[in-house]
Amino acid sequence: MVVTPVSNQVVAIRYQTGTKEKGTWKEVEAKHSTLLLEAFNSERDILFVQQKETNKNWSRSYKYRYNAQTNSWEVTLPTVKKPLFIDSMDIRPYALFPAGSSSTLYSLVTGAALKLNLSFDERAPLYGYGEVGYSHGPSKSDWVDSMQAFNASAGMGHRMSLGKNFEFAPELGYGLILHVLYGDLDQDGTKSYETFIDQQVRLSLNFSFAPTESYELFVAPIGVLFFEKAKVAAFSGFQAGMRFNF
């Protein structure tokens, strides 16, 4: 069977057969869109076909049924998925290392974040996100025993395809970070908690792999800047985690 791409932007086609869309996808290039249907039962099986355009995710499925009486294929067009404001959620542990002058005050920082990815079009490469996180780490200052931080940021990202099931997405975000310090900050012999708030900028380069349509695995180098009065604290590190697609 030969499938005609819906546009000249389609770069690949994948397909599977059966009564339900749970099998293994077979992929062909759009310019060689001949589908080999082995052991296809025309009385009960359905041919599921998805198409992929450049820098976009796979389309929803076209369903083909063979009509033996007319000796032709009948196709059901994909159901249109209503746009979701929140289309996926990330769980991402991370580690940060101080850079430059920051290394005189900070040590290794570890933490975790919950991130919601926002989109009005499931196939659009540009998306927004909102993220909240918590981190902690030992201090290098004699008067500070522990350092914790709660951060919130919002930003934008852009998805780019790297081949079958792989994507690359740079992200840039801006937000606030609440520092919680415990120690003798006044150096009067009494230890207590002190808090202060900084602005922050976060940059990450996300590499993701999607073994299924329900979830993805990703790793990403990250950089963080937060602004303390006249100084800028800089960190670099990495994060990894899982994305759940809604």
Coordinates of N, CA, C and O in Angstrom, one line a residue, residues 4-173:
T4 N 0.0 8.7 0.7 CA 0.4 10.0 0.2 C 0.5 10.9 1.4 O -0.4 11.1 2.2
P5 N 1.7 11.6 1.6 CA 1.9 12.5 2.7 C 0.9 13.7 2.5 O 0.5 14.1 1.4
V6 N 0.5 14.2 3.7 CA -0.5 15.3 3.7 C 0.1 16.6 3.2 O -0.7 17.5 2.8
S7 N 1.4 16.8 3.2 CA 2.1 18.0 2.8 C 3.5 17.6 2.4 O 4.0 16.6 2.7
N8 N 4.1 18.6 1.7 CA 5.5 18.4 1.3 C 6.5 18.6 2.5 O 7.7 18.5 2.4
Q9 N 5.9 18.9 3.7 CA 6.7 19.1 4.9 C 6.9 17.8 5.6 O 7.7 17.7 6.6
V10 N 6.2 16.8 5.3 CA 6.3 15.5 5.9 C 7.6 14.8 5.6 O 7.9 14.7 4.4
V11 N 8.3 14.4 6.6 CA 9.6 13.7 6.4 C 9.6 12.2 6.7 O 10.5 11.5 6.2
A12 N 8.6 11.8 7.4 CA 8.6 10.3 7.8 C 7.2 9.9 8.0 O 6.3 10.7 8.4
I13 N 6.9 8.6 7.9 CA 5.6 8.0 8.1 C 5.9 6.7 8.9 O 6.9 6.0 8.7
R14 N 5.0 6.5 9.9 CA 5.1 5.2 10.6 C 3.8 4.6 10.7 O 2.7 5.3 10.6
Y15 N 3.8 3.3 10.9 CA 2.5 2.5 10.8 C 2.6 1.3 11.6 O 3.6 0.7 12.0
Q16 N 1.4 0.8 12.0 CA 1.2 -0.5 12.6 C -0.2 -1.1 12.3 O -1.1 -0.3 11.9
T17 N -0.4 -2.4 12.4 CA -1.7 -3.0 12.2 C -2.2 -3.7 13.4 O -1.4 -4.1 14.3
G18 N -3.5 -4.0 13.4 CA -4.1 -4.7 14.5 C -5.4 -4.2 14.8 O -6.0 -3.3 14.1
T19 N -6.0 -4.6 15.9 CA -7.3 -4.1 16.3 C -7.2 -2.9 17.2 O -8.2 -2.1 17.3
K20 N -6.1 -2.7 17.8 CA -5.8 -1.6 18.7 C -4.5 -1.0 18.4 O -3.6 -1.7 17.9
E21 N -4.3 0.3 18.7 CA -3.0 1.0 18.5 C -2.0 0.7 19.6 O -1.7 1.6 20.3
K22 N -1.6 -0.5 19.7 CA -0.6 -0.9 20.8 C 0.6 -1.6 20.3 O 1.3 -2.1 21.1
G23 N 0.7 -1.8 19.0 CA 1.8 -2.6 18.5 C 3.1 -1.7 18.4 O 3.2 -0.6 18.8
T24 N 4.1 -2.3 17.7 CA 5.3 -1.7 17.4 C 5.2 -0.9 16.1 O 4.8 -1.4 15.1
W25 N 5.7 0.3 16.1 CA 5.6 1.2 14.9 C 6.7 0.8 13.9 O 7.9 0.5 14.3
K26 N 6.4 0.7 12.7 CA 7.4 0.6 11.6 C 7.5 2.0 10.9 O 6.5 2.6 10.6
E27 N 8.7 2.4 10.6 CA 8.9 3.8 10.1 C 9.5 3.7 8.7 O 10.4 2.9 8.4
V28 N 9.0 4.6 7.8 CA 9.6 4.7 6.5 C 9.8 6.2 6.2 O 9.1 7.0 6.8
E29 N 10.6 6.5 5.2 CA 10.8 7.9 4.8 C 9.6 8.3 4.0 O 9.0 7.5 3.3
A30 N 9.2 9.6 4.0 CA 8.0 10.1 3.3 C 8.2 9.9 1.8 O 7.2 9.6 1.1
K31 N 9.4 10.0 1.3 CA 9.6 9.9 -0.2 C 9.5 8.4 -0.6 O 9.5 8.1 -1.8
H32 N 9.6 7.5 0.3 CA 9.4 6.1 0.0 C 8.3 5.5 0.9 O 8.5 4.7 1.8
S33 N 7.1 6.0 0.6 CA 5.9 5.7 1.6 C 5.2 4.4 1.2 O 3.9 4.4 1.3
T34 N 5.8 3.4 0.7 CA 5.2 2.1 0.5 C 5.2 1.3 1.8 O 6.2 1.1 2.4
L35 N 4.0 0.9 2.2 CA 3.8 0.2 3.5 C 3.7 -1.3 3.2 O 2.8 -1.7 2.4
L36 N 4.5 -2.1 3.8 CA 4.4 -3.6 3.7 C 3.5 -4.1 4.8 O 3.9 -4.1 6.0
L37 N 2.4 -4.7 4.4 CA 1.4 -5.2 5.4 C 1.5 -6.7 5.4 O 0.8 -7.4 4.7
E38 N 2.3 -7.2 6.4 CA 2.4 -8.6 6.5 C 1.4 -9.2 7.5 O 1.1 -8.5 8.6
A39 N 0.8 -10.3 7.2 CA -0.2 -11.0 8.0 C -1.4 -10.0 8.4 O -1.9 -10.0 9.5
F40 N -1.8 -9.2 7.4 CA -2.9 -8.2 7.7 C -4.2 -8.9 7.4 O -4.4 -9.5 6.3
N41 N -5.1 -8.9 8.4 CA -6.4 -9.6 8.3 C -7.4 -8.5 7.9 O -7.8 -7.6 8.7
S42 N -7.8 -8.5 6.7 CA -8.7 -7.4 6.2 C -10.0 -7.4 6.8 O -10.8 -6.4 6.7
E43 N -10.4 -8.5 7.5 CA -11.8 -8.5 8.0 C -11.8 -7.9 9.4 O -12.9 -7.4 9.9
R44 N -10.7 -7.9 10.1 CA -10.7 -7.3 11.5 C -9.6 -6.3 11.8 O -9.8 -5.5 12.7
D45 N -8.5 -6.3 11.0 CA -7.4 -5.4 11.4 C -7.6 -4.0 10.8 O -8.3 -3.8 9.8
I46 N -7.0 -3.1 11.5 CA -7.0 -1.7 11.1 C -5.5 -1.3 10.9 O -4.6 -1.7 11.6
L47 N -5.3 -0.5 9.9 CA -4.0 0.1 9.6 C -3.9 1.5 10.2 O -4.7 2.4 9.8
F48 N -3.0 1.6 11.2 CA -2.8 2.9 11.8 C -1.6 3.6 11.2 O -0.5 3.0 11.1
V49 N -1.8 4.9 10.8 CA -0.7 5.6 10.1 C -0.5 7.0 10.8 O -1.5 7.7 11.0
Q50 N 0.7 7.3 11.1 CA 1.0 8.7 11.6 C 2.1 9.3 10.7 O 2.9 8.6 10.1
Q51 N 2.0 10.6 10.6 CA 3.0 11.3 9.7 C 3.7 12.4 10.6 O 3.2 12.9 11.5
K52 N 5.0 12.7 10.2 CA 5.8 13.6 11.0 C 6.4 14.7 10.0 O 7.0 14.4 9.0
E53 N 6.1 15.9 10.4 CA 6.7 17.1 9.7 C 8.0 17.5 10.4 O 8.2 17.2 11.6
T54 N 8.8 18.3 9.7 CA 10.0 18.8 10.2 C 9.8 19.6 11.5 O 8.9 20.5 11.5
N55 N 10.5 19.3 12.6 CA 10.5 20.0 13.8 C 9.1 19.9 14.5 O 8.8 20.8 15.3
K56 N 8.4 18.9 14.2 CA 7.1 18.7 14.9 C 7.0 17.3 15.3 O 7.7 16.4 14.9
N57 N 6.0 17.0 16.3 CA 5.8 15.7 16.8 C 5.0 14.9 15.8 O 4.5 15.4 14.8
W58 N 4.9 13.6 16.1 CA 4.1 12.7 15.2 C 2.6 13.1 15.3 O 2.1 13.6 16.3
S59 N 1.9 13.0 14.1 CA 0.5 13.4 14.1 C -0.3 12.3 14.8 O 0.2 11.3 15.2
R60 N -1.6 12.6 15.1 CA -2.5 11.6 15.6 C -2.8 10.6 14.4 O -2.5 10.9 13.3
S61 N -3.4 9.5 14.7 CA -3.4 8.4 13.8 C -4.5 8.5 12.7 O -5.7 8.8 13.1
Y62 N -4.2 8.2 11.5 CA -5.2 8.0 10.4 C -5.5 6.5 10.5 O -4.6 5.6 10.6
K63 N -6.8 6.1 10.5 CA -7.2 4.7 10.6 C -7.7 4.2 9.2 O -8.7 4.8 8.7
Y64 N -7.0 3.2 8.6 CA -7.4 2.7 7.3 C -8.1 1.3 7.5 O -7.5 0.4 8.2
R65 N -9.2 1.1 6.9 CA -9.9 -0.2 6.9 C -10.1 -0.6 5.4 O -10.5 0.2 4.6
Y66 N -9.9 -1.9 5.2 CA -10.0 -2.4 3.8 C -11.4 -2.9 3.6 O -11.9 -3.7 4.4
N67 N -12.0 -2.4 2.5 CA -13.4 -2.8 2.1 C -13.3 -3.8 1.0 O -13.0 -3.4 -0.2
A68 N -13.5 -5.1 1.3 CA -13.4 -6.1 0.3 C -14.4 -6.0 -0.9 O -14.1 -6.4 -2.0
Q69 N -15.6 -5.5 -0.5 CA -16.6 -5.4 -1.6 C -16.3 -4.4 -2.6 O -16.5 -4.6 -3.8
T70 N -15.7 -3.3 -2.2 CA -15.3 -2.2 -3.2 C -13.8 -2.3 -3.6 O -13.4 -1.5 -4.5
N71 N -13.1 -3.2 -3.0 CA -11.7 -3.4 -3.2 C -10.9 -2.1 -3.1 O -10.1 -1.6 -3.9
S72 N -11.2 -1.4 -1.9 CA -10.6 -0.1 -1.7 C -10.4 0.1 -0.2 O -11.0 -0.6 0.6
W73 N -9.6 1.2 0.1 CA -9.4 1.5 1.5 C -10.3 2.7 1.9 O -10.5 3.6 1.2
E74 N -10.8 2.6 3.1 CA -11.6 3.6 3.7 C -10.8 4.2 4.9 O -10.3 3.5 5.7
V75 N -10.7 5.5 4.9 CA -9.8 6.1 6.0 C -10.7 7.0 6.9 O -11.6 7.7 6.4
T76 N -10.3 6.9 8.2 CA -10.9 7.8 9.2 C -9.8 8.8 9.6 O -8.7 8.4 10.0
L77 N -10.1 10.1 9.4 CA -9.1 11.1 9.7 C -8.9 11.2 11.2 O -9.7 10.8 12.0
P78 N -7.7 11.7 11.6 CA -7.4 11.8 13.0 C -8.4 12.7 13.8 O -8.8 13.7 13.2
T79 N -8.7 12.3 15.0 CA -9.5 13.1 15.8 C -8.7 14.3 16.3 O -7.5 14.2 16.6
V80 N -9.3 15.5 16.3 CA -8.6 16.7 16.6 C -8.5 16.8 18.1 O -9.5 16.8 18.8
K81 N -7.3 16.8 18.6 CA -7.1 16.9 20.1 C -7.3 18.4 20.5 O -6.7 19.3 20.0
K82 N -8.2 18.6 21.5 CA -8.4 20.0 21.9 C -7.1 20.5 22.6 O -6.4 19.8 23.3
P83 N -6.7 21.7 22.3 CA -5.5 22.3 22.8 C -5.5 22.2 24.4 O -6.5 22.6 25.0
L84 N -4.4 21.8 25.0 CA -4.3 21.8 26.4 C -3.3 22.9 26.8 O -2.2 23.0 26.2
F85 N -3.7 23.6 27.8 CA -2.7 24.6 28.3 C -1.5 24.0 28.9 O -0.4 24.4 28.7
I86 N -1.8 22.9 29.7 CA -0.7 22.1 30.3 C -0.6 20.8 29.6 O -1.6 20.0 29.6
D87 N 0.4 20.5 28.8 CA 0.5 19.3 28.0 C 1.5 18.3 28.5 O 1.4 17.1 28.1
S88 N 2.3 18.6 29.5 CA 3.2 17.6 30.1 C 3.8 18.2 31.4 O 3.7 19.4 31.7
M89 N 4.4 17.2 32.1 CA 5.0 17.6 33.4 C 6.3 16.9 33.6 O 6.5 15.7 33.2
D90 N 7.3 17.6 34.1 CA 8.7 17.1 34.3 C 9.0 16.9 35.7 O 8.6 17.8 36.5
I91 N 9.6 15.9 36.1 CA 10.2 15.7 37.4 C 11.7 15.6 37.2 O 12.2 14.7 36.5
R92 N 12.5 16.6 37.8 CA 13.9 16.7 37.4 C 14.8 17.0 38.6 O 14.9 18.1 39.1
P93 N 15.5 16.0 39.1 CA 16.6 16.2 40.1 C 17.7 16.9 39.4 O 17.9 16.7 38.2
Y94 N 18.5 17.7 40.1 CA 19.6 18.4 39.5 C 20.8 18.6 40.5 O 20.6 18.5 41.7
A95 N 21.9 18.9 40.0 CA 23.1 19.2 40.8 C 23.8 20.4 40.1 O 23.9 20.5 38.9
L96 N 24.2 21.4 41.0 CA 24.9 22.6 40.5 C 26.2 22.8 41.2 O 26.3 22.5 42.4
F97 N 27.1 23.3 40.4 CA 28.5 23.6 41.0 C 28.8 25.1 40.8 O 28.5 25.6 39.8
P98 N 29.3 25.7 41.9 CA 29.6 27.1 41.8 C 30.7 27.4 40.9 O 31.6 26.6 40.7
A99 N 30.6 28.6 40.2 CA 31.6 29.0 39.3 C 32.2 30.4 39.7 O 31.4 31.2 40.2
G100 N 33.4 30.7 39.4 CA 34.0 32.0 39.7 C 34.0 32.3 41.2 O 34.3 31.5 42.1
S101 N 33.6 33.6 41.5 CA 33.6 34.0 42.9 C 32.6 33.3 43.7 O 32.7 33.3 45.0
S102 N 31.6 32.7 43.1 CA 30.6 31.9 43.9 C 31.2 30.8 44.7 O 30.7 30.4 45.7
S103 N 32.3 30.2 44.2 CA 32.9 29.1 44.8 C 33.5 29.4 46.1 O 33.8 28.5 46.9
T104 N 33.7 30.7 46.5 CA 34.2 31.0 47.8 C 33.2 30.9 48.9 O 33.5 30.9 50.1
L105 N 31.9 30.9 48.5 CA 30.8 30.9 49.5 C 30.0 29.6 49.4 O 29.5 29.1 50.4
Y106 N 29.9 29.0 48.2 CA 29.0 27.9 48.0 C 29.8 26.6 47.7 O 30.8 26.7 47.1
S107 N 29.2 25.5 48.0 CA 29.7 24.2 47.7 C 28.7 23.6 46.7 O 27.9 24.2 46.1
L108 N 28.8 22.3 46.5 CA 27.8 21.5 45.7 C 26.4 21.8 46.1 O 26.1 21.6 47.3
V109 N 25.5 22.1 45.2 CA 24.1 22.3 45.5 C 23.3 21.2 44.8 O 23.5 20.9 43.6
T110 N 22.5 20.5 45.5 CA 21.6 19.5 44.9 C 20.2 19.8 45.2 O 19.8 20.5 46.2
G111 N 19.3 19.4 44.3 CA 17.9 19.8 44.4 C 17.0 19.0 43.5 O 17.4 18.1 42.8
A112 N 15.7 19.4 43.4 CA 14.8 18.8 42.5 C 13.7 19.8 42.2 O 13.5 20.8 42.9
A113 N 13.1 19.7 41.0 CA 12.1 20.6 40.5 C 10.9 19.9 39.9 O 11.1 18.8 39.4
L114 N 9.8 20.6 40.0 CA 8.6 20.1 39.3 C 8.3 21.2 38.2 O 8.2 22.4 38.5
K115 N 8.1 20.7 37.0 CA 8.0 21.7 35.9 C 6.8 21.3 35.0 O 6.6 20.2 34.7
L116 N 5.9 22.3 34.7 CA 4.8 22.1 33.8 C 5.0 22.8 32.5 O 5.4 24.0 32.5
N117 N 4.9 22.1 31.4 CA 5.1 22.6 30.1 C 3.8 23.0 29.5 O 2.8 22.3 29.5
L118 N 3.7 24.2 28.9 CA 2.5 24.8 28.5 C 2.5 25.1 27.0 O 3.4 25.5 26.4
S119 N 1.3 24.7 26.3 CA 1.3 24.8 24.9 C -0.2 24.9 24.5 O -1.1 24.2 25.1
F120 N -0.5 25.7 23.5 CA -1.8 25.8 22.9 C -1.9 24.9 21.6 O -3.0 24.7 21.1
D121 N -0.8 24.4 21.2 CA -0.8 23.5 19.9 C 0.2 22.4 20.2 O 1.4 22.6 20.4
E122 N -0.3 21.2 20.2 CA 0.5 20.0 20.6 C 1.7 19.8 19.6 O 2.7 19.1 19.9
R123 N 1.5 20.4 18.3 CA 2.6 20.1 17.3 C 3.5 21.3 17.2 O 4.4 21.3 16.4
A124 N 3.2 22.4 17.9 CA 4.1 23.6 17.7 C 5.4 23.4 18.4 O 5.4 22.9 19.5
P125 N 6.5 23.9 17.8 CA 7.8 23.7 18.5 C 8.1 24.6 19.6 O 8.9 24.3 20.5
L126 N 7.4 25.8 19.7 CA 7.6 26.7 20.7 C 6.6 26.5 21.9 O 5.5 26.2 21.6
Y127 N 7.1 26.5 23.1 CA 6.3 26.2 24.3 C 6.7 27.1 25.4 O 7.9 27.6 25.5
G128 N 5.9 27.2 26.4 CA 6.2 27.9 27.7 C 6.3 26.9 28.8 O 5.9 25.8 28.7
Y129 N 6.8 27.4 30.0 CA 6.8 26.5 31.1 C 6.8 27.3 32.4 O 7.1 28.5 32.4
G130 N 6.4 26.6 33.5 CA 6.5 27.2 34.8 C 7.1 26.1 35.7 O 6.9 24.9 35.5
E131 N 8.0 26.5 36.6 CA 8.8 25.5 37.4 C 9.0 26.0 38.8 O 9.1 27.2 39.1
V132 N 8.9 25.1 39.8 CA 9.2 25.3 41.2 C 10.2 24.3 41.6 O 10.2 23.1 41.1
G133 N 11.1 24.7 42.5 CA 12.1 23.7 42.9 C 12.6 24.0 44.3 O 12.4 25.1 44.9
Y134 N 13.4 23.1 44.8 CA 14.0 23.2 46.2 C 15.4 22.7 46.0 O 15.7 21.7 45.3
S135 N 16.4 23.3 46.7 CA 17.8 22.9 46.7 C 18.4 23.2 48.0 O 17.9 24.0 48.8
H136 N 19.5 22.5 48.3 CA 20.3 22.7 49.5 C 21.7 22.3 49.3 O 22.1 21.6 48.3
G137 N 22.6 22.8 50.2 CA 24.0 22.5 50.1 C 24.8 23.1 51.2 O 24.3 24.1 51.8
P138 N 25.9 22.5 51.5 CA 26.7 23.0 52.6 C 27.4 24.4 52.2 O 27.6 24.6 51.1
S139 N 27.6 25.2 53.2 CA 28.2 26.5 53.0 C 29.7 26.4 53.3 O 30.2 25.6 54.1
K140 N 30.5 27.3 52.6 CA 31.9 27.4 52.9 C 32.2 28.5 53.9 O 33.3 28.8 54.2
S141 N 31.1 29.2 54.3 CA 31.3 30.3 55.3 C 31.3 29.8 56.7 O 30.4 28.9 57.0
D142 N 32.1 30.3 57.6 CA 32.2 29.8 59.0 C 31.0 30.2 59.7 O 30.6 29.5 60.7
W143 N 30.3 31.2 59.4 CA 29.1 31.7 60.1 C 27.8 31.2 59.6 O 26.7 31.5 60.1
V144 N 27.8 30.3 58.6 CA 26.6 29.7 58.0 C 26.7 28.2 58.1 O 27.7 27.6 57.5
D145 N 25.8 27.6 58.8 CA 25.8 26.1 58.9 C 25.2 25.4 57.7 O 25.6 24.4 57.3
S146 N 24.0 25.9 57.2 CA 23.3 25.3 56.1 C 22.7 26.3 55.2 O 22.3 27.4 55.7
M147 N 22.5 25.9 54.0 CA 21.9 26.8 53.0 C 20.8 26.1 52.2 O 21.1 25.0 51.7
Q148 N 19.6 26.6 52.2 CA 18.5 26.1 51.4 C 18.0 27.1 50.5 O 18.2 28.3 50.7
A149 N 17.2 26.7 49.5 CA 16.7 27.7 48.6 C 15.4 27.1 48.0 O 15.3 25.9 47.7
F150 N 14.4 28.0 47.8 CA 13.1 27.6 47.1 C 13.1 28.6 45.9 O 13.2 29.8 46.1
N151 N 12.9 28.0 44.7 CA 12.9 28.9 43.6 C 11.7 28.6 42.7 O 11.1 27.6 42.7
A152 N 11.3 29.7 42.0 CA 10.2 29.6 41.0 C 10.6 30.4 39.8 O 11.1 31.5 39.9
S153 N 10.3 29.9 38.6 CA 10.7 30.5 37.4 C 9.7 30.2 36.3 O 8.9 29.2 36.3
A154 N 9.6 31.0 35.2 CA 8.8 30.8 34.1 C 9.7 31.1 32.9 O 10.6 32.0 32.9
G155 N 9.4 30.5 31.7 CA 10.2 30.7 30.6 C 9.7 30.1 29.3 O 8.5 29.7 29.2
M156 N 10.5 30.0 28.3 CA 10.2 29.5 27.0 C 11.2 28.5 26.5 O 12.3 28.5 26.9
G157 N 10.7 27.6 25.7 CA 11.6 26.6 25.1 C 11.2 26.4 23.6 O 10.1 26.8 23.1
H158 N 12.1 25.7 22.9 CA 11.9 25.5 21.4 C 12.3 24.0 21.1 O 13.5 23.7 21.2
R159 N 11.4 23.2 20.7 CA 11.7 21.8 20.4 C 12.3 21.7 19.0 O 11.8 22.3 18.0
M160 N 13.3 20.8 18.8 CA 13.9 20.5 17.5 C 14.1 19.0 17.4 O 14.6 18.4 18.4
S161 N 13.7 18.4 16.3 CA 13.9 16.9 16.2 C 15.3 16.6 15.9 O 16.0 17.3 15.1
L162 N 15.8 15.5 16.5 CA 17.2 15.0 16.2 C 17.1 13.6 15.6 O 18.1 12.9 15.6
G163 N 15.9 13.2 15.1 CA 15.8 11.9 14.5 C 14.7 11.2 15.2 O 13.9 11.7 16.0
K164 N 14.6 9.9 15.0 CA 13.5 9.1 15.5 C 13.5 9.1 17.0 O 14.5 8.7 17.7
N165 N 12.5 9.6 17.6 CA 12.2 9.6 19.1 C 13.2 10.5 19.9 O 13.1 10.5 21.1
F166 N 14.0 11.3 19.2 CA 15.0 12.1 19.9 C 14.6 13.6 19.6 O 14.3 13.9 18.5
E167 N 14.8 14.4 20.7 CA 14.5 15.9 20.5 C 15.6 16.7 21.3 O 16.2 16.2 22.3
F168 N 15.8 17.9 20.8 CA 16.6 18.9 21.5 C 15.8 20.1 21.7 O 15.1 20.6 20.9
A169 N 15.9 20.7 23.0 CA 15.1 21.9 23.3 C 15.9 22.8 24.2 O 16.0 22.5 25.4
P170 N 16.4 23.9 23.7 CA 17.0 25.0 24.6 C 15.8 25.7 25.3 O 14.8 25.9 24.7
E171 N 16.1 26.0 26.6 CA 15.1 26.7 27.4 C 15.7 27.9 28.1 O 16.9 27.8 28.5
L172 N 15.0 29.0 28.2 CA 15.5 30.2 29.0 C 14.4 30.6 29.9 O 13.2 30.8 29.4
G173 N 14.7 30.8 31.2 CA 13.7 31.2 32.1 C 14.1 32.3 33.1 O 15.4 32.5 33.3

